[in-house]
PDB file of C-alpha atoms in Angstrom:
ATOM      1  CA  UNK A   1       1.251   5.289 -23.153  1.00 82.00           C
ATOM      2  CA  UNK A   2       0.311   1.340 -22.210  1.00 92.00           C
ATOM      3  CA  UNK A   3      -1.627   1.391 -19.188  1.00 96.00           C
ATOM      4  CA  UNK A   4      -0.018   0.491 -15.457  1.00 96.00           C
ATOM      5  CA  UNK A   5      -1.174  -3.174 -15.288  1.00 95.00           C
ATOM      6  CA  UNK A   6       0.009  -4.158 -11.708  1.00 95.00           C
ATOM      7  CA  UNK A   7       1.933  -2.899  -8.596  1.00 96.00           C
ATOM      8  CA  UNK A   8       3.926  -5.545  -6.280  1.00 95.00           C
ATOM      9  CA  UNK A   9       5.155  -5.016  -3.333  1.00 96.00           C
ATOM     10  CA  UNK A  10       8.438  -7.705  -3.114  1.00 95.00           C
ATOM     11  CA  UNK A  11      10.230  -8.648   0.152  1.00 95.00           C
ATOM     12  CA  UNK A  12      13.033 -10.090   0.268  1.00 95.00           C
ATOM     13  CA  UNK A  13      12.842 -14.338   1.733  1.00 93.00           C
ATOM     14  CA  UNK A  14      16.376 -15.303   1.988  1.00 91.00           C
ATOM     15  CA  UNK A  15      16.928 -15.206   5.894  1.00 93.00           C
ATOM     16  CA  UNK A  16      14.441 -16.870   8.262  1.00 93.00           C
ATOM     17  CA  UNK A  17      13.528 -14.074   9.576  1.00 94.00           C
ATOM     18  CA  UNK A  18      11.882 -12.480   6.068  1.00 95.00           C
ATOM     19  CA  UNK A  19      10.482 -16.069   5.639  1.00 93.00           C
ATOM     20  CA  UNK A  20       8.896 -16.100   8.611  1.00 93.00           C
ATOM     21  CA  UNK A  21       7.328 -12.532   8.330  1.00 95.00           C
ATOM     22  CA  UNK A  22       6.415 -13.201   4.370  1.00 94.00           C
ATOM     23  CA  UNK A  23       4.672 -16.423   6.441  1.00 93.00           C
ATOM     24  CA  UNK A  24       2.152 -13.949   9.391  1.00 94.00           C
ATOM     25  CA  UNK A  25       1.374 -10.642   6.846  1.00 95.00           C
ATOM     26  CA  UNK A  26       0.304 -13.528   3.572  1.00 93.00           C
ATOM     27  CA  UNK A  27      -1.532 -14.464   5.791  1.00 93.00           C
ATOM     28  CA  UNK A  28      -3.351 -12.207   6.864  1.00 93.00           C
ATOM     29  CA  UNK A  29      -3.987 -10.966   3.535  1.00 93.00           C
ATOM     30  CA  UNK A  30      -5.860 -13.818   2.463  1.00 91.00           C
ATOM     31  CA  UNK A  31      -7.585 -13.788   4.584  1.00 92.00           C
ATOM     32  CA  UNK A  32      -8.933 -10.579   2.561  1.00 94.00           C
ATOM     33  CA  UNK A  33     -11.790 -11.847  -0.140  1.00 92.00           C
ATOM     34  CA  UNK A  34     -10.374 -10.089  -2.771  1.00 93.00           C
ATOM     35  CA  UNK A  35      -6.967 -10.831  -2.039  1.00 92.00           C
ATOM     36  CA  UNK A  36      -6.802 -14.275  -5.423  1.00 88.00           C
ATOM     37  CA  UNK A  37      -3.780 -16.694  -6.144  1.00 82.00           C
ATOM     38  CA  UNK A  38      -0.361 -17.628  -5.139  1.00 77.00           C
ATOM     39  CA  UNK A  39       0.081 -13.128  -6.742  1.00 78.00           C
ATOM     40  CA  UNK A  40      -1.336 -12.172  -4.151  1.00 89.00           C
ATOM     41  CA  UNK A  41      -3.251 -10.118  -6.351  1.00 93.00           C
ATOM     42  CA  UNK A  42      -6.333  -7.546  -5.728  1.00 94.00           C
ATOM     43  CA  UNK A  43      -8.247  -6.714  -7.881  1.00 93.00           C
ATOM     44  CA  UNK A  44     -10.543  -3.998  -8.244  1.00 90.00           C
ATOM     45  CA  UNK A  45     -14.826  -5.053  -8.188  1.00 84.00           C
ATOM     46  CA  UNK A  46     -14.259  -1.670 -11.360  1.00 85.00           C
ATOM     47  CA  UNK A  47     -14.660  -4.958 -14.284  1.00 87.00           C
ATOM     48  CA  UNK A  48     -11.290  -4.501 -15.748  1.00 93.00           C
ATOM     49  CA  UNK A  49      -9.899  -1.770 -14.379  1.00 96.00           C
ATOM     50  CA  UNK A  50      -6.168  -1.605 -13.567  1.00 97.00           C
ATOM     51  CA  UNK A  51      -3.778  -1.665 -11.811  1.00 97.00           C
ATOM     52  CA  UNK A  52      -4.960  -4.096  -9.650  1.00 96.00           C
ATOM     53  CA  UNK A  53      -1.792  -4.283  -6.114  1.00 96.00           C
ATOM     54  CA  UNK A  54       0.191  -8.026  -5.202  1.00 94.00           C
ATOM     55  CA  UNK A  55       1.979  -9.283  -2.694  1.00 94.00           C
ATOM     56  CA  UNK A  56       5.098 -10.796  -3.612  1.00 93.00           C
ATOM     57  CA  UNK A  57       8.496 -12.552  -2.524  1.00 92.00           C
ATOM     58  CA  UNK A  58      11.737 -12.949  -4.804  1.00 91.00           C
ATOM     59  CA  UNK A  59      15.599 -12.921  -3.685  1.00 89.00           C
ATOM     60  CA  UNK A  60      16.314  -9.631  -3.462  1.00 90.00           C
ATOM     61  CA  UNK A  61      18.466  -7.734  -0.892  1.00 91.00           C
ATOM     62  CA  UNK A  62      15.912  -4.520   0.343  1.00 91.00           C
ATOM     63  CA  UNK A  63      12.102  -4.820  -0.585  1.00 96.00           C
ATOM     64  CA  UNK A  64      11.243  -3.188  -3.700  1.00 95.00           C
ATOM     65  CA  UNK A  65       7.010  -1.830  -5.369  1.00 96.00           C
ATOM     66  CA  UNK A  66       7.590  -2.821  -8.989  1.00 94.00           C
ATOM     67  CA  UNK A  67       5.315  -0.842 -11.571  1.00 96.00           C
ATOM     68  CA  UNK A  68       4.181  -3.218 -14.483  1.00 94.00           C
ATOM     69  CA  UNK A  69       3.579  -1.200 -17.275  1.00 91.00           C
ATOM     70  CA  UNK A  70       4.967  -2.011 -20.328  1.00 85.00           C
ATOM     71  CA  UNK A  71       6.827   1.414 -21.613  1.00 87.00           C
ATOM     72  CA  UNK A  72       7.444   2.933 -17.585  1.00 92.00           C
ATOM     73  CA  UNK A  73      10.932   4.127 -17.769  1.00 91.00           C
ATOM     74  CA  UNK A  74      11.789   3.245 -13.263  1.00 92.00           C
ATOM     75  CA  UNK A  75      15.280   2.276 -11.063  1.00 91.00           C
ATOM     76  CA  UNK A  76      15.254   3.784  -8.299  1.00 92.00           C
ATOM     77  CA  UNK A  77      16.890   3.492  -4.957  1.00 93.00           C
ATOM     78  CA  UNK A  78      15.383   5.818  -2.251  1.00 94.00           C
ATOM     79  CA  UNK A  79      17.389   4.906   0.870  1.00 90.00           C
ATOM     80  CA  UNK A  80      17.491   1.944   1.181  1.00 89.00           C
ATOM     81  CA  UNK A  81      14.727   0.447  -0.776  1.00 94.00           C
ATOM     82  CA  UNK A  82      13.413   1.246  -4.405  1.00 94.00           C
ATOM     83  CA  UNK A  83      11.364   1.752  -7.258  1.00 95.00           C
ATOM     84  CA  UNK A  84      11.050   0.164 -10.323  1.00 93.00           C
ATOM     85  CA  UNK A  85       9.823  -0.996 -13.648  1.00 92.00           C
ATOM     86  CA  UNK A  86       9.712  -4.018 -15.347  1.00 80.00           C
ATOM     87  CA  UNK A  87       7.334  -7.789 -15.571  1.00 62.00           C
ATOM     88  CA  UNK A  88       7.592 -10.568 -13.765  1.00 54.00           C
ATOM     89  CA  UNK A  89      12.117 -11.924 -14.022  1.00 55.00           C
ATOM     90  CA  UNK A  90      12.760 -15.460 -13.151  1.00 50.00           C
ATOM     91  CA  UNK A  91      15.726 -15.218 -11.931  1.00 52.00           C
ATOM     92  CA  UNK A  92      14.754 -12.883  -8.688  1.00 58.00           C
ATOM     93  CA  UNK A  93      13.555 -15.672  -7.752  1.00 60.00           C
ATOM     94  CA  UNK A  94       9.588 -15.021  -7.443  1.00 60.00           C
ATOM     95  CA  UNK A  95       8.006 -16.224  -4.662  1.00 68.00           C
ATOM     96  CA  UNK A  96       4.402 -15.872  -3.114  1.00 70.00           C
ATOM     97  CA  UNK A  97       4.215 -14.476   0.385  1.00 74.00           C
ATOM     98  CA  UNK A  98       3.187 -17.565   2.136  1.00 64.00           C
ATOM     99  CA  UNK A  99       2.473 -21.407   2.302  1.00 50.00           C
ATOM    100  CA  UNK A 100       0.685 -24.444   3.126  1.00 46.00           C
ATOM    101  CA  UNK A 101       3.311 -25.371   5.395  1.00 47.00           C
ATOM    102  CA  UNK A 102       3.761 -24.755   8.896  1.00 46.00           C
ATOM    103  CA  UNK A 103       5.382 -20.832   9.807  1.00 50.00           C
ATOM    104  CA  UNK A 104       9.208 -21.745  10.525  1.00 49.00           C
ATOM    105  CA  UNK A 105       9.821 -19.499  13.876  1.00 50.00           C
ATOM    106  CA  UNK A 106       9.863 -15.494  14.220  1.00 52.00           C
ATOM    107  CA  UNK A 107      12.234 -13.936  16.477  1.00 49.00           C
ATOM    108  CA  UNK A 108      10.105 -11.237  17.816  1.00 47.00           C
ATOM    109  CA  UNK A 109      11.480  -8.973  20.441  1.00 50.00           C
ATOM    110  CA  UNK A 110       9.835  -5.535  19.878  1.00 50.00           C
ATOM    111  CA  UNK A 111      12.306  -2.822  17.268  1.00 53.00           C
ATOM    112  CA  UNK A 112      11.058   0.555  19.741  1.00 69.00           C
ATOM    113  CA  UNK A 113       7.150   0.313  19.217  1.00 85.00           C
ATOM    114  CA  UNK A 114       6.529  -0.832  16.952  1.00 94.00           C
ATOM    115  CA  UNK A 115       4.555  -4.340  16.609  1.00 95.00           C
ATOM    116  CA  UNK A 116       5.878  -7.470  16.308  1.00 95.00           C
ATOM    117  CA  UNK A 117       3.806  -9.166  12.343  1.00 95.00           C
ATOM    118  CA  UNK A 118       3.341 -12.266  14.928  1.00 95.00           C
ATOM    119  CA  UNK A 119       0.819 -10.281  17.450  1.00 95.00           C
ATOM    120  CA  UNK A 120      -1.058  -7.944  14.299  1.00 96.00           C
ATOM    121  CA  UNK A 121      -1.623 -11.390  12.776  1.00 95.00           C
ATOM    122  CA  UNK A 122      -3.358 -12.572  15.945  1.00 95.00           C
ATOM    123  CA  UNK A 123      -4.669  -9.238  16.032  1.00 96.00           C
ATOM    124  CA  UNK A 124      -5.886  -8.841  13.176  1.00 96.00           C
ATOM    125  CA  UNK A 125      -7.584 -12.777  12.082  1.00 92.00           C
ATOM    126  CA  UNK A 126     -10.589 -12.547  10.755  1.00 93.00           C
ATOM    127  CA  UNK A 127     -11.288  -9.111  10.998  1.00 96.00           C
ATOM    128  CA  UNK A 128     -10.364  -7.886   7.020  1.00 96.00           C
ATOM    129  CA  UNK A 129     -12.849  -7.238   4.667  1.00 95.00           C
ATOM    130  CA  UNK A 130     -10.421  -5.181   2.715  1.00 96.00           C
ATOM    131  CA  UNK A 131      -7.066  -3.096   0.950  1.00 97.00           C
ATOM    132  CA  UNK A 132      -8.427   0.409   0.686  1.00 97.00           C
ATOM    133  CA  UNK A 133      -4.509   1.394  -0.862  1.00 98.00           C
ATOM    134  CA  UNK A 134      -1.022   0.738  -0.677  1.00 98.00           C
ATOM    135  CA  UNK A 135       1.260   3.461  -0.746  1.00 98.00           C
ATOM    136  CA  UNK A 136       5.269   4.224  -0.443  1.00 98.00           C
ATOM    137  CA  UNK A 137       6.181   7.817   1.940  1.00 98.00           C
ATOM    138  CA  UNK A 138       9.401   8.916  -0.406  1.00 97.00           C
ATOM    139  CA  UNK A 139      10.486  11.488   1.993  1.00 97.00           C
ATOM    140  CA  UNK A 140      11.791  14.517   0.798  1.00 96.00           C
ATOM    141  CA  UNK A 141      15.288  14.070   2.440  1.00 95.00           C
ATOM    142  CA  UNK A 142      16.424  12.472  -0.847  1.00 94.00           C
ATOM    143  CA  UNK A 143      14.529  13.319  -3.249  1.00 95.00           C
ATOM    144  CA  UNK A 144      15.447  16.497  -4.203  1.00 95.00           C
ATOM    145  CA  UNK A 145      11.444  17.869  -5.328  1.00 97.00           C
ATOM    146  CA  UNK A 146      12.546  17.837  -8.960  1.00 96.00           C
ATOM    147  CA  UNK A 147      13.153  14.234  -9.316  1.00 96.00           C
ATOM    148  CA  UNK A 148       9.516  14.015  -6.607  1.00 97.00           C
ATOM    149  CA  UNK A 149       7.961  15.984 -10.034  1.00 97.00           C
ATOM    150  CA  UNK A 150       9.427  14.104 -12.599  1.00 96.00           C
ATOM    151  CA  UNK A 151       8.294  10.555 -11.200  1.00 96.00           C
ATOM    152  CA  UNK A 152       5.014  11.976 -10.814  1.00 97.00           C
ATOM    153  CA  UNK A 153       5.498  12.857 -14.187  1.00 96.00           C
ATOM    154  CA  UNK A 154       6.300   9.978 -14.942  1.00 96.00           C
ATOM    155  CA  UNK A 155       3.417   7.786 -13.701  1.00 97.00           C
ATOM    156  CA  UNK A 156       0.440   9.587 -14.830  1.00 97.00           C
ATOM    157  CA  UNK A 157       1.518   8.749 -18.434  1.00 97.00           C
ATOM    158  CA  UNK A 158       0.181   4.901 -17.100  1.00 97.00           C
ATOM    159  CA  UNK A 159      -2.632   4.889 -15.314  1.00 98.00           C
ATOM    160  CA  UNK A 160      -5.528   7.709 -13.224  1.00 98.00           C
ATOM    161  CA  UNK A 161      -3.772   9.829 -10.799  1.00 98.00           C
ATOM    162  CA  UNK A 162      -5.323  11.890  -8.619  1.00 98.00           C
ATOM    163  CA  UNK A 163      -4.074  14.997  -6.153  1.00 98.00           C
ATOM    164  CA  UNK A 164      -5.429  15.122  -2.854  1.00 97.00           C
ATOM    165  CA  UNK A 165      -6.242  18.451  -2.021  1.00 96.00           C
ATOM    166  CA  UNK A 166      -3.927  21.241  -0.648  1.00 95.00           C
ATOM    167  CA  UNK A 167      -1.025  17.778  -0.295  1.00 96.00           C
ATOM    168  CA  UNK A 168       1.682  15.828  -1.630  1.00 97.00           C
ATOM    169  CA  UNK A 169      -0.208  13.036  -1.206  1.00 97.00           C
ATOM    170  CA  UNK A 170      -1.103  12.112  -4.779  1.00 98.00           C
ATOM    171  CA  UNK A 171      -3.592   8.967  -5.385  1.00 98.00           C
ATOM    172  CA  UNK A 172      -3.767   6.058  -8.615  1.00 98.00           C
ATOM    173  CA  UNK A 173      -7.408   5.417  -9.128  1.00 98.00           C
ATOM    174  CA  UNK A 174      -7.822   1.590 -10.724  1.00 98.00           C
ATOM    175  CA  UNK A 175      -9.877   2.330 -14.417  1.00 97.00           C
ATOM    176  CA  UNK A 176     -10.512   0.204 -17.216  1.00 97.00           C
ATOM    177  CA  UNK A 177      -8.706   1.407 -20.131  1.00 96.00           C
ATOM    178  CA  UNK A 178     -11.741   3.944 -22.181  1.00 97.00           C
ATOM    179  CA  UNK A 179     -11.613   5.775 -17.990  1.00 97.00           C
ATOM    180  CA  UNK A 180      -7.335   5.803 -19.175  1.00 97.00           C
ATOM    181  CA  UNK A 181      -7.944   7.367 -22.343  1.00 97.00           C
ATOM    182  CA  UNK A 182     -10.229   9.672 -21.251  1.00 97.00           C
ATOM    183  CA  UNK A 183     -11.226   9.916 -17.992  1.00 97.00           C
ATOM    184  CA  UNK A 184     -13.207   8.451 -14.553  1.00 97.00           C
ATOM    185  CA  UNK A 185     -17.784   9.794 -14.546  1.00 97.00           C
ATOM    186  CA  UNK A 186     -18.836   6.980 -13.378  1.00 94.00           C
ATOM    187  CA  UNK A 187     -19.326   6.361  -9.756  1.00 95.00           C
ATOM    188  CA  UNK A 188     -21.560   3.885  -8.633  1.00 93.00           C
ATOM    189  CA  UNK A 189     -17.874   1.308  -7.362  1.00 93.00           C
ATOM    190  CA  UNK A 190     -16.028   0.652  -5.358  1.00 93.00           C
ATOM    191  CA  UNK A 191     -12.619   1.910  -6.333  1.00 95.00           C
ATOM    192  CA  UNK A 192      -9.843  -0.116  -4.596  1.00 96.00           C
ATOM    193  CA  UNK A 193      -7.509  -0.887  -4.191  1.00 97.00           C
ATOM    194  CA  UNK A 194      -6.129   2.279  -4.934  1.00 98.00           C
ATOM    195  CA  UNK A 195      -2.096   3.281  -4.257  1.00 98.00           C
ATOM    196  CA  UNK A 196      -0.977   6.883  -2.510  1.00 98.00           C
ATOM    197  CA  UNK A 197       2.187   8.387  -2.978  1.00 98.00           C
ATOM    198  CA  UNK A 198       3.599  10.814   0.356  1.00 98.00           C
ATOM    199  CA  UNK A 199       5.755  12.783  -0.899  1.00 98.00           C
ATOM    200  CA  UNK A 200       6.468  13.527   3.442  1.00 96.00           C
ATOM    201  CA  UNK A 201       8.492  15.542   5.165  1.00 95.00           C
ATOM    202  CA  UNK A 202       8.595  13.656   8.268  1.00 93.00           C
ATOM    203  CA  UNK A 203       9.981  10.749   8.011  1.00 94.00           C
ATOM    204  CA  UNK A 204      13.810  10.524   7.344  1.00 93.00           C
ATOM    205  CA  UNK A 205      13.177   7.223   6.473  1.00 95.00           C
ATOM    206  CA  UNK A 206      11.020   5.446   3.477  1.00 97.00           C
ATOM    207  CA  UNK A 207       7.656   3.655   4.527  1.00 97.00           C
ATOM    208  CA  UNK A 208       5.469   1.043   3.152  1.00 98.00           C
ATOM    209  CA  UNK A 209       1.750   2.348   4.440  1.00 97.00           C
ATOM    210  CA  UNK A 210      -0.846  -0.594   4.367  1.00 98.00           C
ATOM    211  CA  UNK A 211      -4.759   0.963   4.548  1.00 98.00           C
ATOM    212  CA  UNK A 212      -6.706  -1.804   5.561  1.00 97.00           C
ATOM    213  CA  UNK A 213     -10.696  -2.444   5.776  1.00 97.00           C
ATOM    214  CA  UNK A 214     -11.649  -3.990   8.589  1.00 97.00           C
ATOM    215  CA  UNK A 215     -14.642  -5.302  11.236  1.00 96.00           C
ATOM    216  CA  UNK A 216     -13.240  -3.125  13.848  1.00 97.00           C
ATOM    217  CA  UNK A 217     -15.693   0.023  15.513  1.00 96.00           C
ATOM    218  CA  UNK A 218     -13.486   2.805  16.454  1.00 96.00           C
ATOM    219  CA  UNK A 219     -13.496   1.642  19.912  1.00 96.00           C
ATOM    220  CA  UNK A 220     -12.352  -2.153  19.228  1.00 97.00           C
ATOM    221  CA  UNK A 221      -9.499  -1.029  17.537  1.00 97.00           C
ATOM    222  CA  UNK A 222      -8.268   2.022  19.857  1.00 96.00           C
ATOM    223  CA  UNK A 223      -8.336  -0.715  22.684  1.00 96.00           C
ATOM    224  CA  UNK A 224      -6.665  -3.784  20.437  1.00 96.00           C
ATOM    225  CA  UNK A 225      -3.532  -1.538  19.445  1.00 96.00           C
ATOM    226  CA  UNK A 226      -2.635   0.973  22.451  1.00 94.00           C
ATOM    227  CA  UNK A 227      -0.146   3.006  22.305  1.00 92.00           C
ATOM    228  CA  UNK A 228       2.462   3.220  21.100  1.00 89.00           C
ATOM    229  CA  UNK A 229       2.626   0.797  18.862  1.00 88.00           C
ATOM    230  CA  UNK A 230      -0.900   2.105  17.779  1.00 94.00           C
ATOM    231  CA  UNK A 231      -2.244   6.409  17.290  1.00 96.00           C
ATOM    232  CA  UNK A 232      -3.486   7.792  15.628  1.00 94.00           C
ATOM    233  CA  UNK A 233      -3.149  10.859  12.679  1.00 91.00           C
ATOM    234  CA  UNK A 234      -4.300  14.423  13.652  1.00 90.00           C
ATOM    235  CA  UNK A 235      -7.506  15.106  11.096  1.00 88.00           C
ATOM    236  CA  UNK A 236      -8.122  10.738  10.313  1.00 89.00           C
ATOM    237  CA  UNK A 237      -8.625  10.043  13.799  1.00 89.00           C
ATOM    238  CA  UNK A 238     -12.200   8.410  12.935  1.00 92.00           C
ATOM    239  CA  UNK A 239     -11.413   6.832   9.712  1.00 94.00           C
ATOM    240  CA  UNK A 240      -8.874   4.486  10.980  1.00 96.00           C
ATOM    241  CA  UNK A 241      -6.431   4.055  13.918  1.00 97.00           C
ATOM    242  CA  UNK A 242      -1.682   3.699  12.764  1.00 97.00           C
ATOM    243  CA  UNK A 243       0.226   0.545  13.867  1.00 97.00           C
ATOM    244  CA  UNK A 244       3.507   0.396  12.647  1.00 96.00           C
ATOM    245  CA  UNK A 245       4.471  -2.915  12.942  1.00 96.00           C
ATOM    246  CA  UNK A 246       7.831  -4.272  13.459  1.00 95.00           C
ATOM    247  CA  UNK A 247      10.014  -6.489  10.103  1.00 96.00           C
ATOM    248  CA  UNK A 248      13.315  -7.772  10.079  1.00 96.00           C
ATOM    249  CA  UNK A 249      13.706  -4.595   7.275  1.00 96.00           C
ATOM    250  CA  UNK A 250      12.942  -1.780  10.450  1.00 94.00           C
ATOM    251  CA  UNK A 251      16.056   0.597  10.213  1.00 93.00           C
ATOM    252  CA  UNK A 252      15.816   0.421   6.833  1.00 94.00           C
ATOM    253  CA  UNK A 253      12.150   1.170   5.674  1.00 96.00           C
ATOM    254  CA  UNK A 254       8.828   1.414   8.210  1.00 96.00           C
ATOM    255  CA  UNK A 255       5.754  -0.181   7.665  1.00 97.00           C
ATOM    256  CA  UNK A 256       1.882   1.621   8.339  1.00 97.00           C
ATOM    257  CA  UNK A 257      -0.791   0.119   8.613  1.00 98.00           C
ATOM    258  CA  UNK A 258      -3.883   1.891   8.712  1.00 98.00           C
ATOM    259  CA  UNK A 259      -6.702   0.775   9.643  1.00 98.00           C
ATOM    260  CA  UNK A 260     -10.446   0.864   8.163  1.00 97.00           C
ATOM    261  CA  UNK A 261     -13.254   1.263  11.330  1.00 96.00           C
ATOM    262  CA  UNK A 262     -16.087  -0.625   9.916  1.00 93.00           C
ATOM    263  CA  UNK A 263     -17.841   1.008   7.192  1.00 83.00           C
ATOM    264  CA  UNK A 264     -21.651   2.466   9.731  1.00 79.00           C
ATOM    265  CA  UNK A 265     -22.759   3.504   5.947  1.00 75.00           C
ATOM    266  CA  UNK A 266     -25.016   2.065   3.922  1.00 75.00           C
ATOM    267  CA  UNK A 267     -24.176   3.579   0.859  1.00 86.00           C
ATOM    268  CA  UNK A 268     -20.834   4.157  -1.311  1.00 92.00           C
ATOM    269  CA  UNK A 269     -18.657   7.416   0.482  1.00 93.00           C
ATOM    270  CA  UNK A 270     -17.452   9.646  -1.796  1.00 95.00           C
ATOM    271  CA  UNK A 271     -13.849   8.329  -0.594  1.00 95.00           C
ATOM    272  CA  UNK A 272     -14.481   5.210  -1.811  1.00 95.00           C
ATOM    273  CA  UNK A 273     -16.198   5.813  -4.554  1.00 96.00           C
ATOM    274  CA  UNK A 274     -13.049   7.429  -6.340  1.00 97.00           C
ATOM    275  CA  UNK A 275     -14.602  10.708  -6.465  1.00 98.00           C
ATOM    276  CA  UNK A 276     -13.757  12.807  -4.073  1.00 98.00           C
ATOM    277  CA  UNK A 277     -10.074  12.871  -4.844  1.00 98.00           C
ATOM    278  CA  UNK A 278     -11.601  12.735  -8.653  1.00 98.00           C
ATOM    279  CA  UNK A 279     -13.761  15.796  -8.917  1.00 98.00           C
ATOM    280  CA  UNK A 280     -11.614  17.710  -5.939  1.00 98.00           C
ATOM    281  CA  UNK A 281      -8.754  17.077  -6.447  1.00 98.00           C
ATOM    282  CA  UNK A 282      -8.567  16.227 -10.068  1.00 98.00           C
ATOM    283  CA  UNK A 283      -6.609  14.277 -12.592  1.00 98.00           C
ATOM    284  CA  UNK A 284      -2.307  14.842 -12.747  1.00 98.00           C
ATOM    285  CA  UNK A 285      -1.630  14.525 -16.499  1.00 94.00           C
ATOM    286  CA  UNK A 286       2.455  14.157 -18.030  1.00 78.00           C
TER     287      UNK A 286
END
């Protein structure tokens, strides 16, 4: 099997509200040093490691994640989002997440406890340094266990996929061609951006999650993002602050930002290098 090259988050761009949301999210992404080009591609610091993560807008009705691997077969709806395999398709009207033009006006009324993207943008501007991982949470109510295991089996054939111990949270870790064929054994570089799959019994609709590395301390993040839109996931409160972000697709999709605190370590952690997942979780092979 050929290796998974790119994971692309694709957001609809038909309405003015969608265009405005994409513009502001794209503007945030552009603040990440590793984010390059019109396709908003974020690559690993490990030379030739795949997959990359990218962000696009397109002429589609609902958000989608596209997995670019030649032999991967995937085309499914989960609630009202979709997961598919494929490459750039001109018929979709691919577009950038942002432009050099002024952002169109965005309606900013809060939806429940979600933070408007305009507020998130203002609070995080110039404070992002990386993307640790992105991911998708699939509600157990939307997918039978057998279907979940089938997806994980297919994905494991085209990338380096590792278990998260004792949880249904497997992670894709970027790897070069030799590491894809054998395994990752070097832990001297930062293995980002990873991609997390979650088989989630706590949500009733899909979640797109983005774990953003920031320059904020824990105290600063808690002050900037108080409840109810900001919260801590039990057991992970010392690592990041989570925020639910409003979007034009909020009735069908939850968008969660996990804001990692500024790293105080002088050396690479076993999470950043992938060593903990690789050694404690182990690789999943199709």
